[in-house]
PDB file of C-alpha atoms in Angstrom:
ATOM      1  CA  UNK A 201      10.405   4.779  -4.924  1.00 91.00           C
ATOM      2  CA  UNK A 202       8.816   4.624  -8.369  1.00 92.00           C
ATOM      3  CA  UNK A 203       5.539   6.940  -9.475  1.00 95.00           C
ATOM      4  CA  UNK A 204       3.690   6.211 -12.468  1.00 95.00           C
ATOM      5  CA  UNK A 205       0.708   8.941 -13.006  1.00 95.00           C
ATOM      6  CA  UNK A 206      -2.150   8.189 -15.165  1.00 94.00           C
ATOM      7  CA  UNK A 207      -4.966  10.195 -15.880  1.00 92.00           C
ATOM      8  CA  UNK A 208      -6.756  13.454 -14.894  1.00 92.00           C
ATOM      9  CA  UNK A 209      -8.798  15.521 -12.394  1.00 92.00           C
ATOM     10  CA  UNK A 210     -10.702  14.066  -9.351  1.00 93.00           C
ATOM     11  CA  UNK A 211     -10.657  12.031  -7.171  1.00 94.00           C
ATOM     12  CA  UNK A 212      -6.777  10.951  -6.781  1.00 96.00           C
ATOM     13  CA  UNK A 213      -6.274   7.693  -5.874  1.00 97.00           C
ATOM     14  CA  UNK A 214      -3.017   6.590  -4.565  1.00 98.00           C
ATOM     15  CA  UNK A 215      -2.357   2.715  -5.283  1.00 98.00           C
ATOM     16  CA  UNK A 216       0.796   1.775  -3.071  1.00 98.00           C
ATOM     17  CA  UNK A 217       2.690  -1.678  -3.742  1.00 97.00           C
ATOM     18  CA  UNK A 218       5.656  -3.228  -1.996  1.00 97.00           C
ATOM     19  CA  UNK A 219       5.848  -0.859   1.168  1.00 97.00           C
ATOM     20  CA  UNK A 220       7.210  -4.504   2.312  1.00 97.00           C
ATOM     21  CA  UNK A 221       9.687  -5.292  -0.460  1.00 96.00           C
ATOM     22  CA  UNK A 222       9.109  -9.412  -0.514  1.00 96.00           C
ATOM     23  CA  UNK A 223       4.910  -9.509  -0.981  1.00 96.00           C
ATOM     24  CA  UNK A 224       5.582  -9.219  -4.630  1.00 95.00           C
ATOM     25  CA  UNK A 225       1.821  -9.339  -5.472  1.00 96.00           C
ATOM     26  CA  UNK A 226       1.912  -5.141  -4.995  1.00 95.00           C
ATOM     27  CA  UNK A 227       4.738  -5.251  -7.782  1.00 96.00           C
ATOM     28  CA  UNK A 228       2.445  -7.451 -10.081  1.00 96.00           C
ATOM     29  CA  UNK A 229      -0.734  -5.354  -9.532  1.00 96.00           C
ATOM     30  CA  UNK A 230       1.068  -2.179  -9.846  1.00 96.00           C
ATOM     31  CA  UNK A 231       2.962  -2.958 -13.189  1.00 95.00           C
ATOM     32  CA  UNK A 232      -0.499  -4.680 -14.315  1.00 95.00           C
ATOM     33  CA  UNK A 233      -2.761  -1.167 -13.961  1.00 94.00           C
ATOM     34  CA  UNK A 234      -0.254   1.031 -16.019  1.00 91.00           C
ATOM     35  CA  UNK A 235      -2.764   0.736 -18.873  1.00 87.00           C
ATOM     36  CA  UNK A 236      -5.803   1.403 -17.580  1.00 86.00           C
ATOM     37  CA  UNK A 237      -8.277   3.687 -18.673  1.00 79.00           C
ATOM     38  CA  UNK A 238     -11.905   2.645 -17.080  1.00 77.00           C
ATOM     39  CA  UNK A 239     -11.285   5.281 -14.644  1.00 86.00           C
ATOM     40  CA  UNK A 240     -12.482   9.097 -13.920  1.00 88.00           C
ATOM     41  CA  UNK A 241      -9.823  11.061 -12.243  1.00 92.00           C
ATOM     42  CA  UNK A 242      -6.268  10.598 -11.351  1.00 95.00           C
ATOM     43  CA  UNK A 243      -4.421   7.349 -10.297  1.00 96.00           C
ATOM     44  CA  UNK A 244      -0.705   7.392  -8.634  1.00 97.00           C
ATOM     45  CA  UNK A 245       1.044   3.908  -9.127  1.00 97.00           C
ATOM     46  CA  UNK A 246       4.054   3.567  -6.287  1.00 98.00           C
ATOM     47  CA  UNK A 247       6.839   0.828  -6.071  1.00 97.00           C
ATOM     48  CA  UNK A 248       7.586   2.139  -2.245  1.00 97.00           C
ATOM     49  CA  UNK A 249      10.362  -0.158  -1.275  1.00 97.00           C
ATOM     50  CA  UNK A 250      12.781  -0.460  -4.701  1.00 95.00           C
ATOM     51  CA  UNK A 251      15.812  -1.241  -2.737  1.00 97.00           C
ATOM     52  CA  UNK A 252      13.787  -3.575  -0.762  1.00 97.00           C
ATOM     53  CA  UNK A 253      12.277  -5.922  -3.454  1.00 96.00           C
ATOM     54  CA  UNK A 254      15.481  -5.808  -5.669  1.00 96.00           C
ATOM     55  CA  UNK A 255      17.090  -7.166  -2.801  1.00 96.00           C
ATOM     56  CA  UNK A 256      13.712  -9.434  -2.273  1.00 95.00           C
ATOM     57  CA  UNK A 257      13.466  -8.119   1.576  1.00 96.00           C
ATOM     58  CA  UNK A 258      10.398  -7.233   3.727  1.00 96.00           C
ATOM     59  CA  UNK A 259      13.042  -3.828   4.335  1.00 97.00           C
ATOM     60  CA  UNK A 260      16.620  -2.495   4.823  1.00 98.00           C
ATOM     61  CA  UNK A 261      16.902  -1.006   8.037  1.00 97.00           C
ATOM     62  CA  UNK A 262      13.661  -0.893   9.482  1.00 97.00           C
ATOM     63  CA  UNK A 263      10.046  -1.811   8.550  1.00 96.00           C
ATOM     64  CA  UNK A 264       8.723   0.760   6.345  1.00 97.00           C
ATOM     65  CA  UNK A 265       5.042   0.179   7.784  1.00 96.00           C
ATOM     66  CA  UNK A 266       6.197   1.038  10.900  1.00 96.00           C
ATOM     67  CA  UNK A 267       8.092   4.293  10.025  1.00 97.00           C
ATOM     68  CA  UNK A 268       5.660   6.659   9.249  1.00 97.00           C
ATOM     69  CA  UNK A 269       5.599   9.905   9.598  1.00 97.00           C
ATOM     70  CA  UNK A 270       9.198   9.631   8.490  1.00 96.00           C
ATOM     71  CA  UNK A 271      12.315  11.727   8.840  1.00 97.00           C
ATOM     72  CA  UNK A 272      14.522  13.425   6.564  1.00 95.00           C
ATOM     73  CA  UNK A 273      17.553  12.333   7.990  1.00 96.00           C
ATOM     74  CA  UNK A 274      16.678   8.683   9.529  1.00 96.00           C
ATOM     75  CA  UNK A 275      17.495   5.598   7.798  1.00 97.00           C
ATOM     76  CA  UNK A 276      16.342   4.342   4.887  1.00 98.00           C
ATOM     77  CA  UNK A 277      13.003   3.345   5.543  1.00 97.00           C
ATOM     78  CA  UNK A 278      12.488   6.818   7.738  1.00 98.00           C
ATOM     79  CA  UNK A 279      13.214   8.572   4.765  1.00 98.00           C
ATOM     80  CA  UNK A 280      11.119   6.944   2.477  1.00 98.00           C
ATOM     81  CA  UNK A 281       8.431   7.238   4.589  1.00 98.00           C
ATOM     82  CA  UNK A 282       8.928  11.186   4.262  1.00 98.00           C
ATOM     83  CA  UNK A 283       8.705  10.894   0.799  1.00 98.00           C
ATOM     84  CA  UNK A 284       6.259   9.052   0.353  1.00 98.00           C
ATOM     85  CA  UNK A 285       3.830  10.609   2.201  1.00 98.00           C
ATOM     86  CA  UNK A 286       4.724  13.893   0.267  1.00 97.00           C
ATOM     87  CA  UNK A 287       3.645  11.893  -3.133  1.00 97.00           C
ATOM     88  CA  UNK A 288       0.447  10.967  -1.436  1.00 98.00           C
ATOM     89  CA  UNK A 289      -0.015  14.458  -0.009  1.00 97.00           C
ATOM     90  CA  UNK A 290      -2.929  15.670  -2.867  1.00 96.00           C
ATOM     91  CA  UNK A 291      -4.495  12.020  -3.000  1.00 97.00           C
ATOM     92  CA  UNK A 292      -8.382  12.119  -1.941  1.00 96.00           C
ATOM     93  CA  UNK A 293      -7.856   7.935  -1.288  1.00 97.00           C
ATOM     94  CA  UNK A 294      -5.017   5.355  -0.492  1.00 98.00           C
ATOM     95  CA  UNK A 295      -4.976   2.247  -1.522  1.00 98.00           C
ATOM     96  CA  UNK A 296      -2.197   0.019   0.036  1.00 98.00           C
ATOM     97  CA  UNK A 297      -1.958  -3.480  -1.364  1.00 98.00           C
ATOM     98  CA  UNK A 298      -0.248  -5.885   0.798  1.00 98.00           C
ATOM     99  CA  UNK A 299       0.531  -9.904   0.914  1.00 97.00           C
ATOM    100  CA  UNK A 300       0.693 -12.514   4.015  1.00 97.00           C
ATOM    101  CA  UNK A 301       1.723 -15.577   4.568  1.00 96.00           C
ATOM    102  CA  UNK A 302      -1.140 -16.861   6.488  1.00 96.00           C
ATOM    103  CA  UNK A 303      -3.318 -18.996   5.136  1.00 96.00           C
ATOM    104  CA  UNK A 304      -6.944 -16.629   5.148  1.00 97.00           C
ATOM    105  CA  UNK A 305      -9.409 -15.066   3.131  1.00 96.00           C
ATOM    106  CA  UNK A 306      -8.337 -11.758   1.564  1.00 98.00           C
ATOM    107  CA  UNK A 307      -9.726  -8.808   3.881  1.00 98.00           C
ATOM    108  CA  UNK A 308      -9.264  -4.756   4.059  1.00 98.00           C
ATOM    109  CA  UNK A 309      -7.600  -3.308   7.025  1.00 98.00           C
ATOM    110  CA  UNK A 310      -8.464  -0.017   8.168  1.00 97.00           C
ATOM    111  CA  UNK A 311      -6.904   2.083  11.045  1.00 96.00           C
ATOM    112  CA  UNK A 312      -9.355   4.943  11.231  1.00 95.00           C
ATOM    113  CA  UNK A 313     -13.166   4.848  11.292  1.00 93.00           C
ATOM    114  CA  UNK A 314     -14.047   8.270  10.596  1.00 95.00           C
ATOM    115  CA  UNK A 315     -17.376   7.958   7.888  1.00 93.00           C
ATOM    116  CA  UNK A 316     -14.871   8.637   4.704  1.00 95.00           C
ATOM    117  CA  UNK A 317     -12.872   5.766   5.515  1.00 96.00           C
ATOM    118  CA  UNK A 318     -15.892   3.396   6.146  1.00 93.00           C
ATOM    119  CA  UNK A 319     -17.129   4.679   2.655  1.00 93.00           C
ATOM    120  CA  UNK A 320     -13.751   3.677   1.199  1.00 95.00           C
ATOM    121  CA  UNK A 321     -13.173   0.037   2.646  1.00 95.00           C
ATOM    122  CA  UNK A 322     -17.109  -0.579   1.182  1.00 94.00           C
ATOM    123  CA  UNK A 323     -15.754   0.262  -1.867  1.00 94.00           C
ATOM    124  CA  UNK A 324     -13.688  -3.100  -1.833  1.00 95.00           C
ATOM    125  CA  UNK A 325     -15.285  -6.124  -3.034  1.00 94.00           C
ATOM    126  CA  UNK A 326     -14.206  -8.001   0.062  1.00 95.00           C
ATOM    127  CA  UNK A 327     -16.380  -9.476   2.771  1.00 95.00           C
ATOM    128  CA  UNK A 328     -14.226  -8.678   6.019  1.00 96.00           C
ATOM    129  CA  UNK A 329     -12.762  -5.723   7.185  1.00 97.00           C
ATOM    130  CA  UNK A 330     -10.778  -5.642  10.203  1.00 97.00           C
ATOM    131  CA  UNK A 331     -10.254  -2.423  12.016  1.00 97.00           C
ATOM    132  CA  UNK A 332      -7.100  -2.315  13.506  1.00 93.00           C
ATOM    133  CA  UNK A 333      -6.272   1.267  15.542  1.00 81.00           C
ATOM    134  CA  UNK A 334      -3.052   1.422  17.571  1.00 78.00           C
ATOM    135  CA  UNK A 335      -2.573  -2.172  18.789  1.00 78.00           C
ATOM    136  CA  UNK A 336      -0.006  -3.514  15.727  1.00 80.00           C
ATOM    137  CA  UNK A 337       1.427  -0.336  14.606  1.00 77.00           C
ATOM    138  CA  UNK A 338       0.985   2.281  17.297  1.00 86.00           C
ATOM    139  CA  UNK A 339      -0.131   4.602  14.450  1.00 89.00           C
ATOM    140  CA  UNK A 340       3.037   4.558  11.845  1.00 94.00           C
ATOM    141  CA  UNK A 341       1.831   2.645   9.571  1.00 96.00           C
ATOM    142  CA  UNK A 342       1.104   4.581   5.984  1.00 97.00           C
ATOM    143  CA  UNK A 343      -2.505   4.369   6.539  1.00 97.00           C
ATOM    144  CA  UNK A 344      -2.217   6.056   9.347  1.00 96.00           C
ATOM    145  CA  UNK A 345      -0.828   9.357   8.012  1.00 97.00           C
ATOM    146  CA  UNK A 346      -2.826   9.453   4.633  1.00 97.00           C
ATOM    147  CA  UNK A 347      -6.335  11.431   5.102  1.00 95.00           C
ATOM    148  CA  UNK A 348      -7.824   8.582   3.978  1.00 97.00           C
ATOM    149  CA  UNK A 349      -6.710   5.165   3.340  1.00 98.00           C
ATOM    150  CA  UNK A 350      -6.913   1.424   4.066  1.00 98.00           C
ATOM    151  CA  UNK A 351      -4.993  -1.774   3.460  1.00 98.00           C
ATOM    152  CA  UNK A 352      -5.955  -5.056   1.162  1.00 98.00           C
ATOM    153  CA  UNK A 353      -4.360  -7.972   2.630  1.00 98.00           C
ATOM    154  CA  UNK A 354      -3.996 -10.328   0.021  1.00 98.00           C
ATOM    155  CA  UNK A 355      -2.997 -14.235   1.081  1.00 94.00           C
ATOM    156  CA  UNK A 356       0.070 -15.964  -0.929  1.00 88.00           C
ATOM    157  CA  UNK A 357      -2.584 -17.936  -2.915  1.00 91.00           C
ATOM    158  CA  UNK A 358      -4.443 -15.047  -4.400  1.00 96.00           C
ATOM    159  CA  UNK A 359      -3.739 -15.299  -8.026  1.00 96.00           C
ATOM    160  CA  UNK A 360      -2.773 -11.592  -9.885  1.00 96.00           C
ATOM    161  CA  UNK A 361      -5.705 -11.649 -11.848  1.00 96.00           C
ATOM    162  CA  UNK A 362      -7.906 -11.726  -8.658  1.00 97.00           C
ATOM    163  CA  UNK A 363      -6.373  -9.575  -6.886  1.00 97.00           C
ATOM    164  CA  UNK A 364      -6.149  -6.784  -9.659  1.00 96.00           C
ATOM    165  CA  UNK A 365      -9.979  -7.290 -10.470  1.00 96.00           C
ATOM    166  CA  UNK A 366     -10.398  -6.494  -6.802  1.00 96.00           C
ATOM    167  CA  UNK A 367      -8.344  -3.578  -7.083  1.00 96.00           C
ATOM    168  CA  UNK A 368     -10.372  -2.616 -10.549  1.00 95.00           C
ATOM    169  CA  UNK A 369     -13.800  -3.183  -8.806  1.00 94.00           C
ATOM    170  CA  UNK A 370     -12.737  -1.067  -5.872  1.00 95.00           C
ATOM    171  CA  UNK A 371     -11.840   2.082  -8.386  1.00 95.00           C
ATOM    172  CA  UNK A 372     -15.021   1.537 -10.363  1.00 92.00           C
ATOM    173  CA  UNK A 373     -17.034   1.387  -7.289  1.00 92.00           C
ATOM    174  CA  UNK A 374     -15.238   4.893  -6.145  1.00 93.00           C
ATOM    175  CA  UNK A 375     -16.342   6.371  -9.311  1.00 90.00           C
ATOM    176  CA  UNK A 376     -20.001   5.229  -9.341  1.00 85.00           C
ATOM    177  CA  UNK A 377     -19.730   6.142  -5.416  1.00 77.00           C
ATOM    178  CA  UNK A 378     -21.321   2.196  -4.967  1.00 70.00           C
ATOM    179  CA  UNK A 379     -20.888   0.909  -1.344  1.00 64.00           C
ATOM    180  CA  UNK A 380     -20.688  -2.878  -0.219  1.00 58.00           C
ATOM    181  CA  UNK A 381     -20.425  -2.878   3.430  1.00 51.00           C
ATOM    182  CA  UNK A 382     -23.833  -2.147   4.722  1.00 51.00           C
ATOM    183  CA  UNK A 383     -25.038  -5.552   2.899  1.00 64.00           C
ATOM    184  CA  UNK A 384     -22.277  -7.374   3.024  1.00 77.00           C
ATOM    185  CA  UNK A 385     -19.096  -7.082   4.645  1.00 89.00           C
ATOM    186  CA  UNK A 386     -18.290  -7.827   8.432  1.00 94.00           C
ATOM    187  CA  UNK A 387     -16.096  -5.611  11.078  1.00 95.00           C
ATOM    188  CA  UNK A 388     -13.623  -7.442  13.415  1.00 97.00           C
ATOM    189  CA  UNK A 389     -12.078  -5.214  15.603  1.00 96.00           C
ATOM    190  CA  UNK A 390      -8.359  -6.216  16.726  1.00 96.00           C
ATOM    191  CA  UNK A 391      -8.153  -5.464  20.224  1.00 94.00           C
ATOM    192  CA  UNK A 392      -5.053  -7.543  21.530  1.00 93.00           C
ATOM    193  CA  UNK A 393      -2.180  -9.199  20.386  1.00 93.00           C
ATOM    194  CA  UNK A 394      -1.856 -13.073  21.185  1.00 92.00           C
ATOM    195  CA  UNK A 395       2.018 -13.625  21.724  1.00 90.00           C
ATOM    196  CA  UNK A 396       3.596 -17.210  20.652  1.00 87.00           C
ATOM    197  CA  UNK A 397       4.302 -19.973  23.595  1.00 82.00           C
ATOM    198  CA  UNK A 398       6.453 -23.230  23.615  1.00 65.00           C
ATOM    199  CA  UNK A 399       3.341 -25.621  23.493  1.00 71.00           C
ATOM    200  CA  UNK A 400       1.866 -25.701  19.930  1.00 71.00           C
ATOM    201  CA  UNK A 401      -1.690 -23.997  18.963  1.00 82.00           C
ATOM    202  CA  UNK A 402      -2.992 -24.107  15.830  1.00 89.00           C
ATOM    203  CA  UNK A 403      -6.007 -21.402  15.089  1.00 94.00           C
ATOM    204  CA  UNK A 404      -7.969 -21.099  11.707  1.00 97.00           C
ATOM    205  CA  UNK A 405      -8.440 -17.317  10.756  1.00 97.00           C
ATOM    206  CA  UNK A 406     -11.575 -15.450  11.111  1.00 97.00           C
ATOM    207  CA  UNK A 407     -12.574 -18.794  13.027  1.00 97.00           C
ATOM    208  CA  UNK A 408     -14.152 -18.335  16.790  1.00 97.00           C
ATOM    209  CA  UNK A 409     -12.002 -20.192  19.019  1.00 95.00           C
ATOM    210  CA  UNK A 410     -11.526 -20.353  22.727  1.00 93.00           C
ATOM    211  CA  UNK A 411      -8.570 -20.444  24.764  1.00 90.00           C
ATOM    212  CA  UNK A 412      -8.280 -19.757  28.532  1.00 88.00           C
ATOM    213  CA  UNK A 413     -11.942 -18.960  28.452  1.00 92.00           C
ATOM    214  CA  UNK A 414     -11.593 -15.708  25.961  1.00 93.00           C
ATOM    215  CA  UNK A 415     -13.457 -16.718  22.765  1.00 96.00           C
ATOM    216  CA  UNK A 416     -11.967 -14.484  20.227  1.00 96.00           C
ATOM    217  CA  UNK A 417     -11.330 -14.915  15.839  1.00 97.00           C
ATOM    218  CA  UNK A 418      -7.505 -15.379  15.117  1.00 97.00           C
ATOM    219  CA  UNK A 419      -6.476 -12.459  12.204  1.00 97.00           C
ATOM    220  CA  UNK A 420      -2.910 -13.389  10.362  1.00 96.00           C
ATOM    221  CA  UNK A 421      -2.116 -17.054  12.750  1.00 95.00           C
ATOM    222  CA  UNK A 422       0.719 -18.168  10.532  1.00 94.00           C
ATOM    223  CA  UNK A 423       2.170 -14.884   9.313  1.00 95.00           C
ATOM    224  CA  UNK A 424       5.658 -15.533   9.293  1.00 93.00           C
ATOM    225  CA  UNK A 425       7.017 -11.947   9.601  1.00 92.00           C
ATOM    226  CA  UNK A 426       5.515 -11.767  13.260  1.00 90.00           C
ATOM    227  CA  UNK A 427       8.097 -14.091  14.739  1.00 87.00           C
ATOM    228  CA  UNK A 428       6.996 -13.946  18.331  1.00 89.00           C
ATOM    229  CA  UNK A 429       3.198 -13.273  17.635  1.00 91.00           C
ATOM    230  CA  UNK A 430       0.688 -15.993  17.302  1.00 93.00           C
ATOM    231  CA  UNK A 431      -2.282 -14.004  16.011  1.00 93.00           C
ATOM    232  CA  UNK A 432      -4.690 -10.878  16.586  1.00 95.00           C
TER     233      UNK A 432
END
């Protein structure tokens, strides 16, 4: 784990890349914000996973987003998780910047909907948010053990400059205290997982569909980390 600190006083923002060592795009955004200065307060910028991008590797022994709260004597992943959560202990917001495969719109993820977390994810200049509780990560992911955080979800065609003017727009809109949802953005709640069959389906994200009678939208169809999950 690498910490770059910039800045001063309130609010602390933690800005967590690579918790997944292949979505590179954390990596990129992270090492891109080490000079900026548009910002009130204090900014932490973490590389989680360093042995995991060196080796270009979603993790070593177990998935890092799926380790949290973390031990002190687990593997390597368990112990990161400790550790990290430690750096993020004194941080007012989390910001976790992740990458898919799947071909969709970026969105924020949140875990929690407590009225501090809803303020955050309106914060982010992204139209759909998809609440996501227990059902993926059974509450060990990182965002589930910050006070209060949320995930971007950026897709493998989101170009660094867009994503990091995201990830600028979101910190300017913390400091001006400017929220988007309530005008803009839309709430899909995951509330089952769709596992993968032998006969072929092909969904389009944040589409309605229909199958078996269940009209539902498809969140991360293609992801090729889930290996035996079609969609949310």
């Amino acid at each position: 784990m690498k910490t770059v600190i910039i800045g001063d006083g309130e609010p602390v923002i933690g800005i967590v890349g690579c918790v997944h060592g292949n979505e590179k795009i954390g990596e990129k955004i992270i090492n891109s914000l080490k000079n900026i200065t548009q910002f009130n307060g204090t900014i932490l910028l973490i590389l989680a996973n360093k042995k995991a991008m060196i080796e270009n590797t979603r993790f070593i022994d177990s998935d890092l987003n799926r380790s949290f709260p973390g031990s002190e004597t687990g593997n390597h992943e368990e112990r990161l998780a400790a550790l990290l959560l430690k750096e993020l202990s004194d941080c007012d917001y989390v910001l976790d910047i992740h990458s898919t495969t799947a071909e969709t719109e970026d969105f924020v993820i949140v875990t929690k909907t407590d009225e501090e977390t809803k303020r955050l994810a309106s914060c982010v200049p992204l139209k759909k948010v998809v609440v996501m509780r227990e059902v993926l990560a059974h509450g060990k992911s990182l965002i589930d053990n910050v006070s209060c955080g949320i995930s971007i979800e950026f897709n493998k065609e989101t170009k660094l400059e867009t994503a990091k003017e995201v990830i600028l727009r979101t910190l300017q809109n913390i400091n001006t205290k400017k929220f988007y949802r309530n005008e803009k953005q839309e709430a899909y709640l995951v509330y089952d997982l769709l596992q993968k069959k032998q006969e072929i389906i092909n969904l389009t994200n944040f589409i309605e569909t229909e199958i078996n009678g269940e009209k539902f939208y498809p969140i991360l169809f293609g992801e090729k980390a889930y290996k035996d999950l079609l969609c949310l």
